[in-house]
CSV table of C-alpha atoms and ligand atoms in Angstrom, one decimal:
chain,number,residue,atom,x,y,z
A,1,MET,CA,-0.1,-0.4,0.0
A,2,ARG,CA,1.1,3.5,-0.7
A,3,VAL,CA,2.1,5.5,1.7
A,4,ARG,CA,0.3,9.1,1.0
A,5,PRO,CA,2.2,12.7,2.1
A,6,ALA,CA,1.1,14.3,4.6
A,7,LEU,CA,-2.0,17.0,4.5
A,8,VAL,CA,0.3,19.1,6.9
A,9,HIS,CA,4.2,19.0,5.9
A,10,LEU,CA,7.1,21.3,6.8
A,11,VAL,CA,8.9,23.6,5.0
A,12,ARG,CA,12.6,25.9,6.2
A,13,ARG,CA,13.0,29.2,5.4
A,14,GLY,CA,16.6,29.7,6.1
A,15,SER,CA,16.2,30.0,10.3
A,16,LEU,CA,12.3,29.4,10.4
A,17,ILE,CA,10.3,26.3,10.2
A,18,LEU,CA,7.2,26.9,9.3
A,19,LEU,CA,3.8,24.3,9.0
A,20,ARG,CA,2.7,24.3,5.4
A,21,ASP,CA,-1.2,22.6,5.1
A,22,GLY,CA,-2.7,23.5,1.6
A,23,ASP,CA,-3.6,26.8,1.5
A,24,CYS,CA,-2.2,28.0,5.2
A,25,ALA,CA,1.5,28.2,6.8
A,26,THR,CA,1.7,29.2,10.1
A,27,VAL,CA,5.2,29.2,12.1
A,28,ALA,CA,5.7,25.6,13.7
A,29,PHE,CA,7.9,26.7,16.9
A,30,ASP,CA,10.6,28.9,17.9
A,31,PRO,CA,14.1,27.3,16.8
A,32,THR,CA,16.3,28.6,19.9
A,33,THR,CA,13.9,26.9,22.0
A,34,GLY,CA,11.2,25.1,20.6
A,35,ALA,CA,8.7,27.3,22.5
A,36,VAL,CA,5.3,26.7,20.1
A,37,ILE,CA,4.5,30.3,19.9
A,38,PRO,CA,7.3,32.6,18.4
A,39,PRO,CA,8.3,34.8,21.7
A,40,ILE,CA,8.0,38.7,21.3
A,41,TYR,CA,11.7,39.7,21.1
A,42,ALA,CA,11.3,43.2,22.9
A,43,THR,CA,15.2,44.0,21.9
A,44,SER,CA,16.5,46.9,20.0
A,45,THR,CA,20.5,45.3,19.8
A,46,TYR,CA,21.8,42.0,20.2
A,47,LYS,CA,25.2,41.1,22.2
A,48,GLN,CA,28.0,40.0,19.5
A,49,ASP,CA,30.4,37.3,19.6
A,50,GLY,CA,33.3,39.6,19.3
A,51,VAL,CA,33.2,42.2,16.9
A,52,GLY,CA,30.9,41.7,13.8
A,53,GLY,CA,30.7,37.9,15.2
A,54,LEU,CA,26.2,38.2,15.1
A,55,ARG,CA,24.4,35.6,16.0
A,56,GLY,CA,22.4,34.3,13.5
A,57,GLY,CA,22.6,37.4,11.3
A,58,TYR,CA,21.1,39.6,14.4
A,59,GLU,CA,22.6,43.4,15.1
A,60,TYR,CA,20.2,45.2,15.4
A,61,SER,CA,16.4,45.3,15.6
A,62,ARG,CA,15.7,47.9,12.7
A,63,SER,CA,17.5,45.6,10.4
A,64,ALA,CA,16.2,42.4,11.3
A,65,ASN,CA,14.0,41.4,14.2
A,66,PRO,CA,13.4,37.7,15.3
A,67,THR,CA,9.5,38.0,15.7
A,68,ARG,CA,9.6,40.0,12.9
A,69,THR,CA,11.8,37.4,11.1
A,70,ALA,CA,9.4,34.5,12.0
A,71,LEU,CA,6.1,37.2,10.5
A,72,GLU,CA,8.0,37.9,7.5
A,73,GLY,CA,8.8,34.2,6.5
A,74,ASN,CA,5.5,33.0,7.6
A,75,LEU,CA,3.7,35.8,5.2
A,76,ALA,CA,6.4,35.1,2.4
A,77,ALA,CA,5.1,30.8,2.2
A,78,LEU,CA,1.7,32.4,2.7
A,79,GLU,CA,1.9,34.0,-0.9
A,80,GLU,CA,4.6,31.9,-2.5
A,81,GLY,CA,6.9,34.7,-2.6
A,82,GLU,CA,11.0,35.0,-2.4
A,83,ARG,CA,10.8,37.6,0.5
A,84,ALA,CA,8.1,39.0,2.9
A,85,PHE,CA,8.5,42.7,4.2
A,86,ALA,CA,6.4,43.7,7.7
A,87,PHE,CA,6.3,47.1,7.7
A,88,ALA,CA,4.8,49.7,11.0
A,89,SER,CA,1.6,50.5,8.2
A,90,GLY,CA,-0.3,49.4,5.0
A,91,LEU,CA,1.1,52.5,4.0
A,92,ALA,CA,4.5,52.4,4.8
A,93,ALA,CA,5.1,49.3,3.4
A,94,GLU,CA,3.6,51.4,-0.5
A,95,ASP,CA,5.5,54.5,0.6
A,96,THR,CA,8.9,52.0,0.6
A,97,LEU,CA,8.1,50.2,-2.5
A,98,VAL,CA,7.6,53.5,-4.2
A,99,ARG,CA,10.9,54.7,-3.1
A,100,THR,CA,12.5,51.5,-4.0
A,101,THR,CA,11.2,51.0,-7.6
A,102,CYS,CA,10.6,55.0,-8.8
A,103,LYS,CA,12.7,57.9,-9.2
A,104,PRO,CA,11.3,61.8,-10.2
A,105,GLY,CA,10.2,61.6,-13.9
A,106,ASP,CA,8.2,58.4,-13.4
A,107,HIS,CA,5.4,56.8,-13.5
A,108,VAL,CA,2.7,54.7,-11.8
A,109,VAL,CA,-0.8,53.7,-13.1
A,110,LEU,CA,-3.6,53.3,-9.9
A,111,PRO,CA,-7.1,52.1,-9.9
A,112,ASP,CA,-9.7,54.8,-10.6
A,113,ASP,CA,-11.4,53.2,-7.2
A,114,ALA,CA,-7.9,52.6,-5.3
A,115,TYR,CA,-8.5,52.5,-1.2
A,116,GLY,CA,-7.9,56.7,-0.4
A,117,GLY,CA,-4.8,56.5,1.6
A,118,THR,CA,-3.6,55.2,-1.4
A,119,PHE,CA,-4.5,57.5,-4.2
A,120,ARG,CA,-3.6,60.5,-1.1
A,121,LEU,CA,0.0,58.6,-1.0
A,122,PHE,CA,0.4,59.3,-4.7
A,123,ASP,CA,-1.8,62.3,-5.2
A,124,LYS,CA,-0.4,64.5,-2.1
A,125,VAL,CA,3.2,62.9,-1.4
A,126,GLN,CA,4.8,60.6,-4.6
A,127,LEU,CA,3.8,63.8,-6.8
A,128,PRO,CA,5.5,66.7,-5.7
A,129,TRP,CA,8.7,64.9,-5.2
A,130,GLY,CA,8.3,64.0,-9.0
A,131,VAL,CA,6.7,60.3,-9.3
A,132,GLU,CA,3.3,61.0,-11.3
A,133,HIS,CA,0.1,59.1,-12.0
A,134,SER,CA,-2.8,58.5,-13.8
A,135,ALA,CA,-6.1,56.6,-13.1
A,136,ALA,CA,-7.8,53.2,-15.2
A,137,PRO,CA,-10.0,50.8,-14.0
A,138,VAL,CA,-8.7,47.5,-13.3
A,139,SER,CA,-11.6,45.4,-14.8
A,140,ASP,CA,-10.4,46.8,-18.2
A,141,VAL,CA,-6.8,45.2,-19.0
A,142,ASP,CA,-7.2,47.6,-22.4
A,143,ALA,CA,-7.7,51.0,-20.8
A,144,VAL,CA,-4.6,50.0,-18.0
A,145,ARG,CA,-2.7,49.3,-21.2
A,146,ALA,CA,-3.2,52.6,-22.7
A,147,ALA,CA,-2.5,54.7,-19.5
A,148,ILE,CA,0.3,52.9,-19.3
A,149,ARG,CA,3.4,55.4,-20.3
A,150,PRO,CA,6.2,53.4,-22.4
A,151,GLY,CA,9.8,54.2,-20.4
A,152,GLN,CA,7.9,56.0,-18.0
A,153,THR,CA,5.7,53.9,-16.5
A,154,LYS,CA,7.7,51.7,-13.3
A,155,LEU,CA,4.3,50.4,-11.8
A,156,VAL,CA,1.0,49.1,-12.3
A,157,TRP,CA,-0.7,49.3,-9.1
A,158,ILE,CA,-4.1,47.4,-8.5
A,159,GLU,CA,-6.2,46.6,-5.8
A,160,THR,CA,-8.4,43.0,-6.7
A,161,PRO,CA,-11.1,43.6,-5.2
A,162,THR,CA,-10.6,47.0,-5.0
A,163,ASN,CA,-11.9,48.5,-2.0
A,164,PRO,CA,-14.7,49.9,-1.6
A,165,LEU,CA,-16.0,49.0,-4.9
A,166,LEU,CA,-15.1,45.7,-5.2
A,167,ASN,CA,-14.1,45.8,-9.1
A,168,ILE,CA,-12.1,42.5,-10.1
A,169,GLY,CA,-8.7,42.7,-12.3
A,170,ASP,CA,-7.5,40.3,-14.3
A,171,ILE,CA,-4.0,39.3,-12.7
A,172,GLU,CA,-2.5,37.0,-15.1
A,173,ALA,CA,-3.8,39.8,-18.1
A,174,LEU,CA,-2.3,42.6,-16.0
A,175,ALA,CA,0.9,41.1,-15.1
A,176,ALA,CA,1.7,40.8,-19.2
A,177,VAL,CA,0.2,44.2,-19.7
A,178,ALA,CA,2.7,45.3,-17.5
A,179,HIS,CA,5.7,43.3,-17.8
A,180,GLU,CA,5.7,44.4,-21.9
A,181,ALA,CA,5.8,47.8,-20.6
A,182,GLY,CA,9.2,46.6,-18.8
A,183,ALA,CA,7.1,47.5,-15.5
A,184,LEU,CA,6.0,45.7,-12.5
A,185,LEU,CA,3.1,44.6,-11.5
A,186,VAL,CA,1.7,45.6,-7.6
A,187,VAL,CA,-1.2,44.2,-6.4
A,188,ASP,CA,-2.8,45.5,-2.7
A,189,ASN,CA,-3.8,42.0,-1.8
A,190,THR,CA,-5.3,43.1,1.3
A,191,PHE,CA,-9.0,42.6,0.6
A,192,ALA,CA,-8.4,39.2,-0.6
A,193,SER,CA,-5.8,38.1,1.9
A,194,PRO,CA,-3.3,34.8,0.8
A,195,TYR,CA,-5.8,32.2,1.8
A,196,LEU,CA,-8.2,33.4,-0.8
A,197,GLN,CA,-5.7,34.7,-3.4
A,198,GLN,CA,-2.0,34.7,-4.2
A,199,PRO,CA,-1.0,37.3,-6.9
A,200,LEU,CA,2.5,36.1,-7.1
A,201,THR,CA,1.9,32.7,-8.5
A,202,LEU,CA,-0.3,34.4,-11.1
A,203,GLY,CA,2.2,36.9,-12.6
A,204,ALA,CA,2.4,40.1,-9.9
A,205,ASP,CA,5.5,40.8,-8.5
A,206,VAL,CA,5.1,42.3,-5.5
A,207,VAL,CA,2.3,41.8,-3.3
A,208,VAL,CA,0.8,44.9,-0.8
A,209,HIS,CA,-1.0,44.1,2.4
A,210,SER,CA,-2.1,46.0,5.1
A,211,THR,CA,-1.7,43.5,7.9
A,212,THR,CA,-4.2,45.8,10.2
A,213,LYS,CA,-7.0,44.2,7.7
A,214,TYR,CA,-7.4,40.3,7.7
A,215,ALA,CA,-3.8,39.2,8.5
A,216,GLY,CA,-4.2,40.8,12.0
A,217,GLY,CA,-8.0,40.0,11.8
A,218,HIS,CA,-9.1,41.0,15.2
A,219,SER,CA,-9.0,44.8,15.0
A,220,ASP,CA,-5.7,45.3,17.3
A,221,VAL,CA,-2.8,46.2,15.3
A,222,VAL,CA,-1.8,48.3,12.7
A,223,GLY,CA,0.9,46.8,10.1
A,224,GLY,CA,1.7,46.3,6.8
A,225,ALA,CA,3.6,44.1,3.7
A,226,LEU,CA,5.4,43.6,0.6
A,227,ILE,CA,5.9,40.1,-0.7
A,228,VAL,CA,8.1,40.3,-3.8
A,229,ARG,CA,8.5,37.5,-6.0
A,230,GLU,CA,12.2,37.9,-6.9
A,231,LEU,CA,15.4,38.1,-5.2
A,232,GLU,CA,16.7,40.6,-7.1
A,233,LEU,CA,13.8,43.1,-5.9
A,234,ALA,CA,13.9,41.7,-2.6
A,235,GLU,CA,16.9,42.9,-2.2
A,236,GLN,CA,16.3,46.1,-2.7
A,237,VAL,CA,13.6,45.9,-0.7
A,238,ALA,CA,15.2,44.7,1.8
A,239,PHE,CA,18.1,47.8,1.6
A,240,HIS,CA,15.3,49.9,1.0
A,241,GLN,CA,13.3,49.1,4.5
A,242,ASN,CA,16.5,49.1,6.6
A,243,SER,CA,17.2,52.5,5.3
A,244,ILE,CA,14.3,54.2,5.3
A,245,GLY,CA,13.2,52.0,9.0
A,246,ALA,CA,9.4,52.0,8.6
A,247,VAL,CA,9.5,48.8,10.4
A,248,ALA,CA,6.7,46.5,12.4
A,249,GLY,CA,7.9,46.6,16.1
A,250,PRO,CA,8.2,43.2,17.5
A,251,PHE,CA,4.4,43.2,19.5
A,252,ASP,CA,2.8,44.0,16.7
A,253,SER,CA,4.6,41.6,14.1
A,254,TRP,CA,3.6,39.2,17.2
A,255,LEU,CA,-0.2,40.2,16.9
A,256,VAL,CA,-0.1,40.0,12.6
A,257,LEU,CA,1.7,35.9,13.4
A,258,ARG,CA,-1.2,35.1,15.6
A,259,GLY,CA,-4.1,36.2,13.4
A,260,LEU,CA,-2.5,34.3,10.9
A,261,LYS,CA,-2.8,31.0,12.3
A,262,THR,CA,-7.1,31.9,12.4
A,263,LEU,CA,-6.3,32.9,8.9
A,264,GLY,CA,-8.2,30.2,7.3
A,265,VAL,CA,-11.2,29.1,9.6
A,266,ARG,CA,-11.9,33.0,9.8
A,267,MET,CA,-11.9,33.4,6.3
A,268,ASP,CA,-14.6,30.5,5.4
A,269,ARG,CA,-16.6,32.3,8.3
A,270,HIS,CA,-16.5,35.8,6.9
A,271,CYS,CA,-17.1,34.3,3.1
A,272,ASP,CA,-20.1,32.2,4.4
A,273,ASN,CA,-21.5,35.3,6.1
A,274,ALA,CA,-20.7,37.7,3.3
A,275,GLU,CA,-22.7,35.4,1.1
A,276,LYS,CA,-26.1,34.8,3.4
A,277,ILE,CA,-26.2,38.7,4.0
A,278,VAL,CA,-25.4,39.4,-0.2
A,279,ASP,CA,-28.8,36.9,-0.1
A,280,PHE,CA,-30.5,39.0,2.0
A,281,LEU,CA,-29.8,42.6,0.8
A,282,ASN,CA,-30.4,41.2,-2.7
A,283,ASN,CA,-33.8,40.4,-2.0
A,284,ASP,CA,-34.5,43.8,-0.4
A,285,PRO,CA,-36.2,46.0,-1.4
A,286,ARG,CA,-34.7,49.4,0.3
A,287,VAL,CA,-31.4,48.0,-1.7
A,288,GLU,CA,-31.2,49.4,-4.9
A,289,GLN,CA,-27.6,47.7,-5.8
A,290,VAL,CA,-25.5,44.9,-4.1
A,291,ILE,CA,-21.8,44.7,-5.3
A,292,TYR,CA,-20.2,41.1,-4.4
A,293,PRO,CA,-18.0,39.6,-6.4
A,294,GLY,CA,-19.8,36.3,-5.7
A,295,LEU,CA,-23.4,37.3,-8.1
A,296,PRO,CA,-23.1,36.1,-11.0
A,297,GLU,CA,-24.5,39.7,-11.7
A,298,HIS,CA,-20.8,41.5,-11.0
A,299,PRO,CA,-19.3,41.9,-14.4
A,300,GLY,CA,-15.8,40.3,-12.3
A,301,HIS,CA,-18.2,37.5,-11.7
A,302,GLU,CA,-16.4,34.8,-14.3
A,303,LEU,CA,-12.9,36.3,-13.7
A,304,ALA,CA,-13.2,36.3,-9.5
A,305,SER,CA,-14.4,32.4,-9.9
A,306,ARG,CA,-11.0,31.8,-11.8
A,307,GLN,CA,-8.3,33.8,-9.5
A,308,MET,CA,-10.1,33.2,-6.1
A,309,LYS,CA,-10.9,30.6,-4.1
A,310,ARG,CA,-14.3,32.4,-2.5
A,311,PHE,CA,-15.4,35.9,-3.3
A,312,GLY,CA,-14.2,37.5,0.9
A,313,GLY,CA,-15.8,39.0,3.9
A,314,MET,CA,-16.4,42.5,1.8
A,315,VAL,CA,-19.9,43.0,0.7
A,316,SER,CA,-20.9,47.2,-0.8
A,317,PHE,CA,-24.3,47.8,-1.1
A,318,ARG,CA,-26.3,51.0,-2.1
A,319,THR,CA,-29.4,52.7,-0.5
A,320,VAL,CA,-32.6,53.5,-2.7
A,321,GLY,CA,-33.2,56.7,-0.3
A,322,GLY,CA,-29.3,57.6,-1.5
A,323,GLU,CA,-27.0,59.3,0.2
A,324,ALA,CA,-29.3,60.3,3.7
A,325,ALA,CA,-30.7,56.5,3.5
A,326,ALA,CA,-27.3,55.3,3.6
A,327,LEU,CA,-25.8,57.0,6.1
A,328,SER,CA,-29.2,56.5,8.7
A,329,VAL,CA,-28.1,52.5,7.9
A,330,CYS,CA,-24.8,53.4,9.0
A,331,GLU,CA,-25.5,55.1,12.3
A,332,ARG,CA,-28.7,52.8,13.4
A,333,THR,CA,-26.7,49.6,13.4
A,334,GLU,CA,-25.5,47.8,17.1
A,335,VAL,CA,-24.3,44.4,16.2
A,336,PHE,CA,-22.2,45.9,13.1
A,337,THR,CA,-20.0,49.0,14.7
A,338,LEU,CA,-19.7,51.9,12.8
A,339,GLY,CA,-16.1,52.5,12.4
A,340,GLU,CA,-13.4,52.6,9.5
A,341,SER,CA,-11.0,49.1,8.4
A,342,LEU,CA,-12.1,45.8,8.1
A,343,GLY,CA,-10.9,42.3,8.2
A,344,GLY,CA,-11.2,42.0,12.3
A,345,VAL,CA,-13.9,39.5,13.0
A,346,GLU,CA,-16.3,41.9,14.4
A,347,SER,CA,-18.4,43.5,11.3
A,348,LEU,CA,-18.5,47.1,10.7
A,349,ILE,CA,-20.3,49.8,8.8
A,350,GLU,CA,-19.5,52.5,6.6
A,351,HIS,CA,-19.8,55.3,4.7
A,352,PRO,CA,-17.2,55.6,2.2
A,353,GLY,CA,-17.9,58.7,0.3
A,354,ARG,CA,-17.8,60.2,4.2
A,355,MET,CA,-15.2,58.2,5.8
A,356,THR,CA,-12.5,56.2,4.0
A,357,HIS,CA,-12.7,57.9,1.1
A,358,ALA,CA,-13.3,61.3,1.6
A,359,SER,CA,-10.0,62.5,0.8
A,360,VAL,CA,-11.0,61.5,-3.5
A,361,ALA,CA,-14.0,63.6,-3.0
A,362,GLY,CA,-14.2,65.9,-5.8
A,363,THR,CA,-11.3,63.7,-7.8
A,364,ASP,CA,-12.2,60.8,-10.5
A,365,LEU,CA,-12.2,58.6,-7.6
A,366,GLU,CA,-15.0,59.8,-5.9
A,367,VAL,CA,-17.6,56.7,-4.8
A,368,PRO,CA,-21.2,57.4,-5.0
A,369,ALA,CA,-22.9,58.8,-2.4
A,370,ASP,CA,-25.2,55.8,-1.5
A,371,LEU,CA,-22.8,53.8,-1.1
A,372,VAL,CA,-22.1,51.5,2.0
A,373,ARG,CA,-19.4,49.0,3.3
A,374,LEU,CA,-19.9,46.2,5.0
A,375,SER,CA,-16.6,44.2,6.9
A,376,VAL,CA,-18.7,40.9,7.4
A,377,GLY,CA,-17.4,39.9,10.5
A,378,ILE,CA,-17.6,36.5,12.2
A,379,GLU,CA,-20.9,36.4,14.7
A,380,THR,CA,-24.2,34.7,13.7
A,381,VAL,CA,-25.4,35.5,10.5
A,382,GLU,CA,-29.0,35.4,11.9
A,383,ASP,CA,-28.7,38.5,14.2
A,384,LEU,CA,-26.3,40.2,11.6
A,385,ILE,CA,-29.2,40.2,9.4
A,386,ALA,CA,-31.3,41.4,11.9
A,387,ASP,CA,-29.7,44.3,12.6
A,388,LEU,CA,-29.4,45.2,9.2
A,389,ASP,CA,-32.9,44.7,8.5
A,390,ARG,CA,-33.9,46.9,10.9
A,391,ALA,CA,-31.1,49.7,10.5
A,392,LEU,CA,-32.7,50.0,6.7
A,393,GLY,CA,-36.0,51.3,8.4
B,1,PLP,C1,-6.6,47.8,0.2
B,1,PLP,C2,-6.0,48.8,1.5
B,1,PLP,N1,-5.0,49.0,0.9
B,1,PLP,C3,-3.9,49.9,2.1
B,1,PLP,C4,-4.3,50.1,3.5
B,1,PLP,C5,-3.4,51.1,4.2
B,1,PLP,O1,-3.3,50.0,5.2
B,1,PLP,P1,-3.1,50.7,6.9
B,1,PLP,O2,-3.9,51.5,7.1
B,1,PLP,O3,-2.3,49.6,7.4
B,1,PLP,O4,-2.2,52.1,6.3
B,1,PLP,C6,-5.7,50.1,3.3
B,1,PLP,C7,-6.1,51.0,4.7
B,1,PLP,O5,-7.3,50.6,4.8
B,1,PLP,C8,-6.7,49.2,2.2
B,1,PLP,O6,-8.4,49.5,3.0
């Protein structure tokens, strides 16, 4: 009888040992002591065994810290990248990536419905330093190709699904378009998480995460990450991460690591609950339109079915009564907490136009005023549906 390989197997990444189980990877144990949970190495520096005699390569915690190393190894394994880098926030990761890959005079193509903070970084911080940008819909490969300025465009930057309109971009096709032009494809994978989608395996060069969201999963940490497919770029990012210094601290790294241990089970529950809520909203006359890539009528449904495992925990909808109705729903829910952010175990509701996306008001990226965004949590779904039903009035 043939012995079948175990579902769970060990993967070595430098000094780290990772458990890999199909779609999930988690740090197996601390290589120094065998502690099953990697310790929080609250230290800024390390004893050297003689000048330059570093123990395990650790010298100073901006350059590397074992808790951060554990997180970075875990993220690299989950996204199937060459290396991962953990930052103090998603925007710190984004800023470091732009400064690694672009110089004044270069150009970046952005989604025309990018996360407001990403747009603000490019428009208000990078542009004055000379990095230009233009926007194109991620769901339209030809429009992205047309937005590229040959020789000048260094990055094609997408989110899929986008925040908050949940548009879907074809990662494989957009990687080809970017590469034809000598640019890199960057995918912000925050909404999907590596459990549902692995852009590097589809040809993307860099994955961005706000680990504040599904990776952390408990609304108790702000963090970011870059995961890079190839060694050469990884080395450049490593240099910039250390030189700029916007790194994740050991406590924050530990929280994200702990979150990642339950990523798979959380994501499945987020998806189960989101599907039932979509079903409810889609049959409710007080709702004008439900936006969810799992709906067959969503223009990106077929593509999302191919490149995502499931459709995620984010749901957007437009209310029949316009902006006033949208604001009123946001203010009346009790189980859904009114707040920015997403990806935590508790459900959140927000009005993108006035909250997360206020920074794109008056630009081409402005979001509809009657739009409500839900981050569906892992609570009992009947409670969530009853809450929305009451709040819709
Ligand atoms: C899709 C997306 N990317 C990036 C970010 C920025 O991450 P952070 O808030 O951790 O800086 C966010 C934050 O909401 C986001 O939603």
